[in-house]
């Protein structure tokens, strides 16, 4: 049987007080709807239909890379009405799974358990035990515990309101039965809506059993209705990811002070991450890597045994094995560092390669440069790579020694083993293994008087 997932995402989300549709708000830099899609897309033999709302074109536009069919629900006449919009996509033989676009943390394993309940004789319903069931549809059971129906809060009797088992809204049913039930939905209820939940009582009347699973946690099935819930789920999600990292062999100084807004290509063993580290995009971390406090890594590749000291920002850059970066270093896109490179404080590197064992330890800007191995770049060295229009290259040969506060006016090449005297402005290529410097001669003005303030 194929699976057809229908994701309901047409709701307005007024309590977000936002100009954009609710499902576009993000957890870990990813739209709520995208999370739901990702989880569902992991199921095999599955195709996805997304129901979006009137005015929700933005949703479709921003998530147009998702492999799904998009169906507009022009008026929000209820969850049953929303599912009716997808009718044309439902095959009789499908297992239909109904998900909510604003419930981002639902687990794949939970969905799989639910789908196991689907046959011509039974459907699956995900429920949750609630301390405070306010706002939820209540699961009404008979004395033997069989589900009879779901009653929406606004339609409950006083007794029903005391029921603490709530409907998550997540349902799995055979396609043929669902289509039949959808055609019988009516809106004669307190909200004049077509309730999807009414299919439960229809199933029972048709002799189809309603098998329930309990959600693992409240948070797993929590829908986002306001920004406080959004922030709550962000923390829940981050903690889950921190747990995964630790399970894979990482030491986190504080699992509640790490943020992963993206994923890892791979993570080595015995890495150590200090507090307030932010990972974005897709990062690759080798074995025994140490990352100090307050670092931001985005699409970084960090080699084995590298140490990133506190307060570094590394974006679209590669750090070689046994390298040492920071504190306060900034590696910008296409900074490619080989093994055992040392980058110190207030050093910025952009679109440059640095070969094995080279050191740039203090206060430098290196852009559009190719730096050989075992090069030592003194404090305050700047590659002047930009003339206002063109970017030019600086090439520094193996073993060169660049004195402090040197300006290298690109395009320029420093020969292998060359030494550049401190404070030089280098405009022409320099010879290998020679000392080159450009420096005004030092003079002393004798008997010069400092100005004196009048009393
Ligand atoms: C629904 C359930 C309720 C359950 C609760 C869990 C029904 C009738 N009620 O109630 O039993 O306890 O969810 O949160 O199903 N949506 C549409 N189109 C619509 C209406 C809703 O796409 O016309 C989408 C919303 O965007 C949302 C989901 O369906 O993702 C649920 O809608 P919502 O209005 O939050 O349902 P509730 O009334 O809270
Ligand atoms: Ca809701």
Short mmCIF file of C-alpha atoms and ligand atoms in Angstrom, two decimals:
data_model
loop_
_atom_site.label_atom_id
_atom_site.label_comp_id
_atom_site.label_asym_id
_atom_site.label_seq_id
_atom_site.Cartn_x
_atom_site.Cartn_y
_atom_site.Cartn_z
CA UNK A 1 0.00 0.00 0.00
CA UNK A 2 1.22 3.46 -0.86
CA UNK A 3 1.12 6.21 1.70
CA UNK A 4 -0.50 9.53 0.92
CA UNK A 5 0.36 12.24 3.42
CA UNK A 6 -1.95 15.23 3.56
CA UNK A 7 -0.47 18.14 5.44
CA UNK A 8 -3.00 20.71 6.62
CA UNK A 9 -1.44 24.14 6.44
CA UNK A 10 -4.26 26.50 5.56
CA UNK A 11 -4.91 27.95 9.02
CA UNK A 12 -4.47 31.69 9.51
CA UNK A 13 -2.49 31.70 12.73
CA UNK A 14 -3.90 35.00 14.00
CA UNK A 15 -2.27 34.58 17.40
CA UNK A 16 1.19 34.82 15.84
CA UNK A 17 0.38 38.48 15.07
CA UNK A 18 2.37 38.23 11.92
CA UNK A 19 2.09 39.34 8.31
CA UNK A 20 3.33 35.97 7.14
CA UNK A 21 1.49 32.64 7.27
CA UNK A 22 2.05 30.69 10.48
CA UNK A 23 3.65 27.64 8.88
CA UNK A 24 6.48 29.80 7.51
CA UNK A 25 7.67 30.70 11.00
CA UNK A 26 10.81 28.78 11.79
CA UNK A 27 12.24 26.33 14.24
CA UNK A 28 16.02 26.02 13.85
CA UNK A 29 15.93 28.21 10.74
CA UNK A 30 13.52 25.88 8.99
CA UNK A 31 9.84 26.59 8.35
CA UNK A 32 7.40 24.66 10.55
CA UNK A 33 5.82 23.13 7.46
CA UNK A 34 9.26 22.14 6.19
CA UNK A 35 9.88 20.15 9.38
CA UNK A 36 6.61 18.26 8.92
CA UNK A 37 7.44 17.67 5.28
CA UNK A 38 10.93 16.38 6.12
CA UNK A 39 9.62 13.87 8.64
CA UNK A 40 6.95 12.61 6.27
CA UNK A 41 9.36 12.50 3.31
CA UNK A 42 11.39 9.88 5.21
CA UNK A 43 8.55 7.38 4.84
CA UNK A 44 8.84 4.93 1.99
CA UNK A 45 6.32 4.80 -0.89
CA UNK A 46 4.95 8.09 0.23
CA UNK A 47 3.63 11.07 -1.70
CA UNK A 48 2.68 14.35 -0.10
CA UNK A 49 -0.16 16.81 -0.62
CA UNK A 50 -0.01 20.19 1.09
CA UNK A 51 -3.23 22.10 1.73
CA UNK A 52 -2.48 25.80 1.84
CA UNK A 53 -4.81 28.67 2.54
CA UNK A 54 -6.17 31.59 0.66
CA UNK A 55 -3.41 34.21 0.72
CA UNK A 56 -0.95 31.45 1.41
CA UNK A 57 0.78 31.75 -1.98
CA UNK A 58 3.83 32.86 -0.05
CA UNK A 59 3.99 29.41 1.51
CA UNK A 60 4.03 27.78 -1.90
CA UNK A 61 6.58 30.28 -3.20
CA UNK A 62 8.99 29.92 -0.31
CA UNK A 63 8.80 26.14 -0.16
CA UNK A 64 8.55 25.44 -3.87
CA UNK A 65 11.46 23.02 -3.74
CA UNK A 66 9.41 20.53 -1.71
CA UNK A 67 8.36 17.49 -3.67
CA UNK A 68 4.63 17.78 -3.03
CA UNK A 69 1.31 18.56 -4.68
CA UNK A 70 -0.12 21.88 -3.57
CA UNK A 71 -3.85 22.34 -3.15
CA UNK A 72 -5.50 25.60 -2.17
CA UNK A 73 -8.30 25.62 0.37
CA UNK A 74 -9.96 28.89 -0.57
CA UNK A 75 -12.02 29.24 2.60
CA UNK A 76 -11.13 27.65 5.92
CA UNK A 77 -14.29 25.75 6.63
CA UNK A 78 -12.72 23.22 8.97
CA UNK A 79 -10.22 20.36 9.05
CA UNK A 80 -12.64 18.00 7.27
CA UNK A 81 -13.16 20.54 4.52
CA UNK A 82 -9.40 20.93 4.23
CA UNK A 83 -8.92 17.18 3.68
CA UNK A 84 -11.79 17.17 1.16
CA UNK A 85 -9.69 19.48 -1.04
CA UNK A 86 -7.18 16.66 -1.50
CA UNK A 87 -9.77 14.11 -2.52
CA UNK A 88 -8.57 13.98 -6.12
CA UNK A 89 -5.16 12.82 -4.93
CA UNK A 90 -6.41 9.98 -2.74
CA UNK A 91 -6.40 6.49 -4.22
CA UNK A 92 -8.70 3.86 -2.71
CA UNK A 93 -5.74 1.64 -1.91
CA UNK A 94 -3.69 4.39 -0.20
CA UNK A 95 -2.98 4.59 3.48
CA UNK A 96 -3.81 8.22 4.11
CA UNK A 97 -1.92 10.05 6.82
CA UNK A 98 -3.20 13.41 8.03
CA UNK A 99 -0.59 15.74 9.54
CA UNK A 100 -0.68 19.37 10.66
CA UNK A 101 1.77 21.86 9.13
CA UNK A 102 2.13 23.64 12.46
CA UNK A 103 3.14 20.56 14.50
CA UNK A 104 6.86 20.41 13.71
CA UNK A 105 8.32 17.90 16.16
CA UNK A 106 6.26 14.81 15.39
CA UNK A 107 8.54 11.77 15.19
CA UNK A 108 8.83 9.38 12.29
CA UNK A 109 8.64 6.43 14.69
CA UNK A 110 5.30 7.69 16.00
CA UNK A 111 3.94 7.97 12.47
CA UNK A 112 5.10 4.45 11.68
CA UNK A 113 3.34 3.04 14.74
CA UNK A 114 0.18 4.85 13.69
CA UNK A 115 0.31 3.52 10.12
CA UNK A 116 0.55 -0.04 11.41
CA UNK A 117 -3.03 0.35 12.66
CA UNK A 118 -4.46 0.93 9.20
CA UNK A 119 -6.44 -1.84 7.51
CA UNK A 120 -9.91 -2.23 6.04
CA UNK A 121 -11.05 -3.01 9.58
CA UNK A 122 -9.22 -0.37 11.57
CA UNK A 123 -7.84 3.16 11.52
CA UNK A 124 -5.12 4.84 13.56
CA UNK A 125 -5.59 7.83 15.83
CA UNK A 126 -2.84 9.59 17.76
CA UNK A 127 -3.94 10.89 21.13
CA UNK A 128 -2.23 12.63 24.02
CA UNK A 129 -2.73 12.68 27.79
CA UNK A 130 -3.08 16.27 28.91
CA UNK A 131 -2.88 17.97 32.28
CA UNK A 132 -5.06 20.68 30.89
CA UNK A 133 -7.08 19.48 27.87
CA UNK A 134 -8.56 22.91 27.18
CA UNK A 135 -8.98 23.58 23.45
CA UNK A 136 -8.54 19.97 22.41
CA UNK A 137 -11.09 17.59 20.98
CA UNK A 138 -11.82 14.92 23.64
CA UNK A 139 -11.55 11.20 23.00
CA UNK A 140 -14.79 9.59 24.16
CA UNK A 141 -14.50 5.86 25.00
CA UNK A 142 -16.99 3.23 26.15
CA UNK A 143 -16.61 1.28 29.39
CA UNK A 144 -14.38 -1.26 27.65
CA UNK A 145 -12.06 1.50 26.48
CA UNK A 146 -13.15 1.40 22.84
CA UNK A 147 -13.12 4.79 21.13
CA UNK A 148 -16.62 5.98 20.27
CA UNK A 149 -16.06 9.47 18.94
CA UNK A 150 -14.19 12.74 19.26
CA UNK A 151 -16.05 15.72 20.64
CA UNK A 152 -14.71 19.20 19.98
CA UNK A 153 -14.34 21.36 23.09
CA UNK A 154 -17.10 23.70 22.02
CA UNK A 155 -19.50 20.78 21.56
CA UNK A 156 -18.71 18.94 24.81
CA UNK A 157 -21.08 18.15 27.62
CA UNK A 158 -19.88 18.95 31.12
CA UNK A 159 -18.81 15.33 31.65
CA UNK A 160 -16.95 15.14 28.35
CA UNK A 161 -15.05 18.30 29.22
CA UNK A 162 -13.40 16.37 32.11
CA UNK A 163 -11.81 13.87 29.73
CA UNK A 164 -8.04 14.38 29.69
CA UNK A 165 -7.24 12.31 26.61
CA UNK A 166 -7.03 14.79 23.75
CA UNK A 167 -7.04 14.46 19.98
CA UNK A 168 -3.71 15.39 18.37
CA UNK A 169 -5.47 15.64 15.00
CA UNK A 170 -3.09 13.11 13.50
CA UNK A 171 -5.00 10.29 11.86
CA UNK A 172 -4.23 7.41 9.48
CA UNK A 173 -6.96 5.71 7.46
CA UNK A 174 -7.47 3.69 4.28
CA UNK A 175 -8.19 5.92 1.25
CA UNK A 176 -11.45 4.27 0.21
CA UNK A 177 -13.02 4.57 3.66
CA UNK A 178 -11.79 8.13 4.15
CA UNK A 179 -13.32 9.28 0.85
CA UNK A 180 -16.63 7.70 1.78
CA UNK A 181 -16.62 9.37 5.22
CA UNK A 182 -15.55 12.76 3.82
CA UNK A 183 -18.57 12.73 1.53
CA UNK A 184 -20.83 12.40 4.56
CA UNK A 185 -19.39 15.26 6.66
CA UNK A 186 -21.78 17.95 7.85
CA UNK A 187 -21.22 21.24 9.60
CA UNK A 188 -24.09 21.19 12.06
CA UNK A 189 -21.98 21.88 15.15
CA UNK A 190 -21.06 24.76 17.45
CA UNK A 191 -18.53 26.18 14.99
CA UNK A 192 -20.40 25.42 11.75
CA UNK A 193 -17.25 23.71 10.51
CA UNK A 194 -16.68 20.46 8.67
CA UNK A 195 -14.83 18.54 11.37
CA UNK A 196 -12.42 15.84 10.25
CA UNK A 197 -12.89 14.41 13.72
CA UNK A 198 -16.44 13.36 12.81
CA UNK A 199 -15.02 10.49 10.74
CA UNK A 200 -14.17 8.71 14.01
CA UNK A 201 -17.81 8.19 14.93
CA UNK A 202 -18.58 7.21 11.32
CA UNK A 203 -15.86 4.59 11.47
CA UNK A 204 -17.28 3.17 14.69
CA UNK A 205 -20.78 3.07 13.17
CA UNK A 206 -19.37 1.27 10.10
CA UNK A 207 -17.80 -1.38 12.34
CA UNK A 208 -14.25 -0.09 11.79
CA UNK A 209 -12.11 -0.12 14.94
CA UNK A 210 -10.29 3.02 16.04
CA UNK A 211 -6.85 2.00 17.32
CA UNK A 212 -5.06 4.67 19.29
CA UNK A 213 -1.45 5.38 20.04
CA UNK A 214 -0.30 7.79 22.70
CA UNK A 215 2.20 10.44 21.66
CA UNK A 216 5.59 10.04 23.36
CA UNK A 217 5.38 13.52 24.78
CA UNK A 218 3.20 16.56 24.81
CA UNK A 219 5.86 18.50 22.87
CA UNK A 220 5.91 15.99 20.04
CA UNK A 221 2.33 16.84 19.13
CA UNK A 222 2.30 20.47 20.21
CA UNK A 223 1.05 22.84 17.52
CA UNK A 224 2.42 26.33 17.30
CA UNK A 225 -0.24 28.96 17.85
CA UNK A 226 1.79 31.84 19.25
CA UNK A 227 5.40 32.96 19.49
CA UNK A 228 5.79 31.67 23.00
CA UNK A 229 5.02 28.13 21.81
CA UNK A 230 7.40 28.70 18.89
CA UNK A 231 10.20 29.60 21.30
CA UNK A 232 9.35 26.63 23.50
CA UNK A 233 9.54 24.16 20.60
CA UNK A 234 12.81 25.72 19.45
CA UNK A 235 14.34 24.84 22.83
CA UNK A 236 12.83 21.34 22.80
CA UNK A 237 14.21 20.76 19.33
CA UNK A 238 17.65 22.07 20.26
CA UNK A 239 17.80 19.86 23.31
CA UNK A 240 16.89 16.82 21.18
CA UNK A 241 19.74 17.62 18.81
CA UNK A 242 22.14 18.14 21.69
CA UNK A 243 21.16 14.70 22.99
CA UNK A 244 21.85 13.19 19.56
CA UNK A 245 25.27 14.81 19.46
CA UNK A 246 26.13 13.45 22.89
CA UNK A 247 24.88 10.02 21.87
CA UNK A 248 27.29 10.12 18.94
CA UNK A 249 30.24 10.79 21.26
CA UNK A 250 30.42 14.54 21.73
CA UNK A 251 31.01 16.25 25.06
CA UNK A 252 28.80 19.29 25.49
CA UNK A 253 29.67 21.52 28.44
CA UNK A 254 26.01 22.51 28.59
CA UNK A 255 23.47 20.81 26.32
CA UNK A 256 21.09 23.70 26.87
CA UNK A 257 23.56 26.21 25.49
CA UNK A 258 24.17 24.96 21.96
CA UNK A 259 22.13 25.72 18.84
CA UNK A 260 22.11 23.63 15.70
CA UNK A 261 20.23 25.31 12.87
CA UNK A 262 21.01 22.84 10.16
CA UNK A 263 22.73 19.49 10.16
CA UNK A 264 26.05 17.72 10.16
CA UNK A 265 27.62 15.94 7.23
CA UNK A 266 29.51 14.02 9.89
CA UNK A 267 30.67 14.45 13.47
CA UNK A 268 33.79 12.74 14.78
CA UNK A 269 34.21 11.12 18.15
CA UNK A 270 35.37 12.83 21.30
CA UNK A 271 34.66 16.32 20.14
CA UNK A 272 34.23 18.91 22.88
CA UNK A 273 31.94 21.87 22.56
CA UNK A 274 31.92 24.70 25.06
CA UNK A 275 28.92 26.94 25.75
CA UNK A 276 27.01 29.13 23.29
CA UNK A 277 28.24 27.56 20.10
CA UNK A 278 25.99 28.03 17.05
CA UNK A 279 26.07 25.69 14.06
CA UNK A 280 24.36 26.76 10.84
CA UNK A 281 24.03 25.10 7.46
CA UNK A 282 25.84 21.82 7.05
CA UNK A 283 28.99 21.34 9.09
CA UNK A 284 31.59 18.58 9.07
CA UNK A 285 33.53 18.02 12.27
CA UNK A 286 36.46 15.62 12.60
CA UNK A 287 37.58 13.55 15.58
CA UNK A 288 38.83 15.18 18.79
CA UNK A 289 37.93 18.66 17.65
CA UNK A 290 37.60 21.23 20.43
CA UNK A 291 35.33 24.20 19.90
CA UNK A 292 35.55 27.04 22.42
CA UNK A 293 32.77 29.20 23.77
CA UNK A 294 30.76 31.57 21.56
CA UNK A 295 31.85 30.27 18.17
CA UNK A 296 29.65 30.35 15.06
CA UNK A 297 30.27 27.71 12.40
CA UNK A 298 28.39 27.77 9.12
CA UNK A 299 29.10 25.18 6.42
CA UNK A 300 32.53 24.63 7.95
CA UNK A 301 34.78 21.62 7.53
CA UNK A 302 36.98 21.09 10.58
CA UNK A 303 39.74 18.49 10.43
CA UNK A 304 40.71 16.01 13.16
CA UNK A 305 42.35 17.36 16.30
CA UNK A 306 41.77 21.00 15.36
CA UNK A 307 41.18 23.48 18.16
CA UNK A 308 38.85 26.41 17.66
CA UNK A 309 39.37 28.87 20.52
CA UNK A 310 36.52 31.07 21.78
CA UNK A 311 34.68 33.69 19.75
CA UNK A 312 35.55 32.57 16.23
CA UNK A 313 33.31 32.87 13.19
CA UNK A 314 33.90 30.30 10.47
CA UNK A 315 31.77 30.36 7.34
CA UNK A 316 32.11 28.25 4.18
CA UNK A 317 35.70 27.56 5.17
CA UNK A 318 37.97 24.59 5.80
CA UNK A 319 40.28 24.10 8.77
CA UNK A 320 42.97 21.46 8.41
CA UNK A 321 43.91 18.78 10.89
CA UNK A 322 45.72 19.88 14.07
CA UNK A 323 45.16 23.55 13.22
CA UNK A 324 44.54 26.14 15.92
CA UNK A 325 42.14 29.00 15.25
CA UNK A 326 41.36 32.03 17.38
CA UNK A 327 40.39 33.34 19.79
CA UNK A 328 38.46 36.01 17.84
CA UNK A 329 39.36 34.82 14.34
CA UNK A 330 37.13 35.15 11.30
CA UNK A 331 37.36 32.69 8.44
CA UNK A 332 35.21 33.85 5.55
CA UNK A 333 34.06 31.94 2.47
CA UNK A 334 36.74 29.98 0.66
CA UNK A 335 39.33 30.26 3.38
CA UNK A 336 41.09 26.91 2.94
CA UNK A 337 43.55 26.07 5.65
CA UNK A 338 45.78 22.99 5.43
CA UNK A 339 47.16 21.03 8.37
CA UNK A 340 48.72 22.63 11.45
CA UNK A 341 47.92 26.19 10.52
CA UNK A 342 47.72 28.74 13.33
CA UNK A 343 45.34 31.65 13.00
CA UNK A 344 45.29 34.04 15.93
CA UNK A 345 43.18 36.87 17.25
CA UNK A 346 41.64 39.50 15.00
CA UNK A 347 42.75 37.78 11.84
CA UNK A 348 40.35 37.72 8.89
CA UNK A 349 40.90 35.35 5.99
CA UNK A 350 38.85 35.35 2.80
CA UNK A 351 39.16 33.35 -0.44
CA UNK A 352 42.70 32.25 0.34
CA UNK A 353 44.62 29.04 0.78
CA UNK A 354 47.13 28.64 3.57
CA UNK A 355 49.46 25.64 3.30
CA UNK A 356 50.72 23.38 6.08
CA UNK A 357 52.28 24.80 9.20
CA UNK A 358 51.86 28.50 8.39
CA UNK A 359 51.09 31.05 11.10
CA UNK A 360 49.09 34.25 10.98
CA UNK A 361 48.80 35.03 14.62
CA UNK A 362 47.67 38.62 15.11
CA UNK A 363 45.60 41.40 13.56
CA UNK A 364 45.81 40.60 9.85
CA UNK A 365 43.68 40.64 6.73
CA UNK A 366 44.42 37.98 4.15
CA UNK A 367 42.22 38.05 1.06
CA UNK A 368 42.64 36.53 -2.41
CA UNK A 369 45.96 35.03 -1.41
CA UNK A 370 47.88 31.81 -1.85
CA UNK A 371 50.16 31.25 1.08
CA UNK A 372 52.79 28.52 1.04
CA UNK A 373 53.81 26.22 3.85
CA UNK A 374 55.71 27.28 6.98
CA UNK A 375 55.09 30.93 6.25
CA UNK A 376 55.13 33.32 9.19
CA UNK A 377 52.99 36.40 8.79
CA UNK A 378 53.70 39.10 11.34
CA UNK A 379 51.15 41.12 13.27
CA UNK A 380 49.15 43.67 11.35
CA UNK A 381 49.96 42.41 7.87
CA UNK A 382 47.40 43.34 5.21
CA UNK A 383 46.94 42.05 1.69
CA UNK A 384 45.73 45.09 -0.23
CA UNK A 385 43.64 43.08 -2.67
CA UNK A 386 41.16 45.65 -3.87
CA UNK A 387 41.68 48.84 -5.87
CA UNK A 388 38.05 49.81 -5.74
CA UNK A 389 37.22 47.84 -8.89
CA UNK A 390 39.41 44.77 -9.21
CA UNK A 391 40.44 42.05 -6.79
CA UNK A 392 44.07 40.98 -7.19
CA UNK A 393 46.09 38.04 -5.95
CA UNK A 394 48.89 37.86 -3.43
CA UNK A 395 51.19 34.85 -3.59
CA UNK A 396 53.58 34.07 -0.76
CA UNK A 397 56.16 31.31 -1.24
CA UNK A 398 56.98 28.54 1.22
CA UNK A 399 58.97 29.56 4.24
CA UNK A 400 58.60 33.30 3.71
CA UNK A 401 58.69 35.60 6.74
CA UNK A 402 56.58 38.72 6.53
CA UNK A 403 57.54 41.37 9.08
CA UNK A 404 54.84 43.02 11.13
CA UNK A 405 52.64 45.73 9.70
CA UNK A 406 53.49 44.98 6.11
CA UNK A 407 51.15 45.96 3.29
CA UNK A 408 51.27 43.67 0.28
CA UNK A 409 49.86 45.61 -2.68
CA UNK A 410 48.36 42.95 -4.96
CA UNK A 411 49.01 41.63 -7.49
CA UNK A 412 52.31 40.73 -5.90
CA UNK A 413 54.43 37.65 -5.25
CA UNK A 414 56.77 37.12 -2.33
CA UNK A 415 59.46 34.58 -3.23
CA UNK A 416 60.15 31.37 -1.31
CA UNK A 417 62.09 31.88 1.86
CA UNK A 418 62.03 35.65 1.41
CA UNK A 419 62.02 37.97 4.40
CA UNK A 420 60.10 41.22 4.34
CA UNK A 421 61.19 43.88 6.81
CA UNK A 422 58.58 45.10 9.23
CA UNK A 423 56.56 48.12 8.18
CA UNK A 424 57.13 47.63 4.46
CA UNK A 425 54.80 48.51 1.64
CA UNK A 426 55.49 45.88 -0.98
CA UNK A 427 54.41 46.83 -4.50
CA UNK A 428 56.76 44.68 -6.60
CA UNK A 429 57.51 40.95 -6.55
CA UNK A 430 60.27 40.13 -4.08
CA UNK A 431 63.22 37.81 -4.63
CA UNK A 432 63.38 34.46 -2.94
CA UNK A 433 65.58 34.05 0.11
CA UNK A 434 66.46 37.76 0.21
CA UNK A 435 65.54 40.48 2.67
CA UNK A 436 63.31 43.10 1.08
CA UNK A 437 62.05 46.16 2.80
CA UNK A 438 60.60 49.49 1.88
CA UNK A 439 60.88 51.92 4.67
CA UNK A 440 61.68 55.61 4.99
CA UNK A 441 65.04 56.15 6.69
CA UNK A 442 64.73 56.98 10.38
CA UNK A 443 65.79 60.47 11.28
CA UNK A 444 66.04 62.40 14.51
CA UNK A 445 65.25 66.13 14.78
CA UNK A 446 67.62 67.50 17.33
CA UNK A 447 66.49 70.09 19.91
CA UNK A 448 62.85 69.72 18.85
CA UNK A 449 60.45 71.05 21.48
CA UNK A 450 57.09 69.62 22.32
CA UNK A 451 54.34 72.24 22.22
CA UNK A 452 53.48 73.43 25.72
CA UNK A 453 49.98 74.38 26.86
CA UNK A 454 49.76 78.04 27.93
CA UNK A 455 49.22 78.26 31.74
C1 LIG B 1 -8.17 20.43 15.85
C2 LIG B 1 -9.07 19.20 16.09
C3 LIG B 1 -9.09 18.89 17.59
C4 LIG B 1 -7.66 18.67 18.07
C5 LIG B 1 -6.81 19.88 17.74
C6 LIG B 1 -5.37 19.60 18.07
C7 LIG B 1 -10.84 19.21 14.42
C8 LIG B 1 -12.25 19.56 14.13
N1 LIG B 1 -10.39 19.51 15.63
O1 LIG B 1 -8.80 21.51 16.52
O2 LIG B 1 -9.86 17.74 17.84
O3 LIG B 1 -7.68 18.44 19.46
O4 LIG B 1 -6.88 20.17 16.33
O5 LIG B 1 -4.62 20.77 17.88
O6 LIG B 1 -10.17 18.66 13.57
N2 LIG B 1 -6.67 23.76 9.07
C9 LIG B 1 -6.79 23.92 7.73
N3 LIG B 1 -7.99 24.31 7.21
C10 LIG B 1 -9.07 24.56 7.98
C11 LIG B 1 -8.94 24.38 9.38
C12 LIG B 1 -7.73 23.98 9.90
O7 LIG B 1 -5.83 23.71 6.98
O8 LIG B 1 -10.11 24.90 7.42
C13 LIG B 1 -5.40 23.30 9.64
C14 LIG B 1 -4.72 24.34 10.53
O9 LIG B 1 -3.81 25.11 9.78
C15 LIG B 1 -4.00 23.48 11.55
C16 LIG B 1 -4.86 22.24 11.67
O10 LIG B 1 -5.63 22.20 10.48
O11 LIG B 1 -2.73 23.10 11.10
C17 LIG B 1 -5.74 22.28 12.89
O12 LIG B 1 -6.55 23.39 12.84
P1 LIG B 1 -6.96 24.18 14.13
O13 LIG B 1 -7.85 25.28 13.76
O14 LIG B 1 -5.77 24.47 14.95
O15 LIG B 1 -7.85 23.04 14.84
P2 LIG B 1 -8.46 23.07 16.25
O16 LIG B 1 -9.74 23.78 16.21
O17 LIG B 1 -7.45 23.50 17.23
CA1 LIG B 2 -4.97 24.16 17.09
#
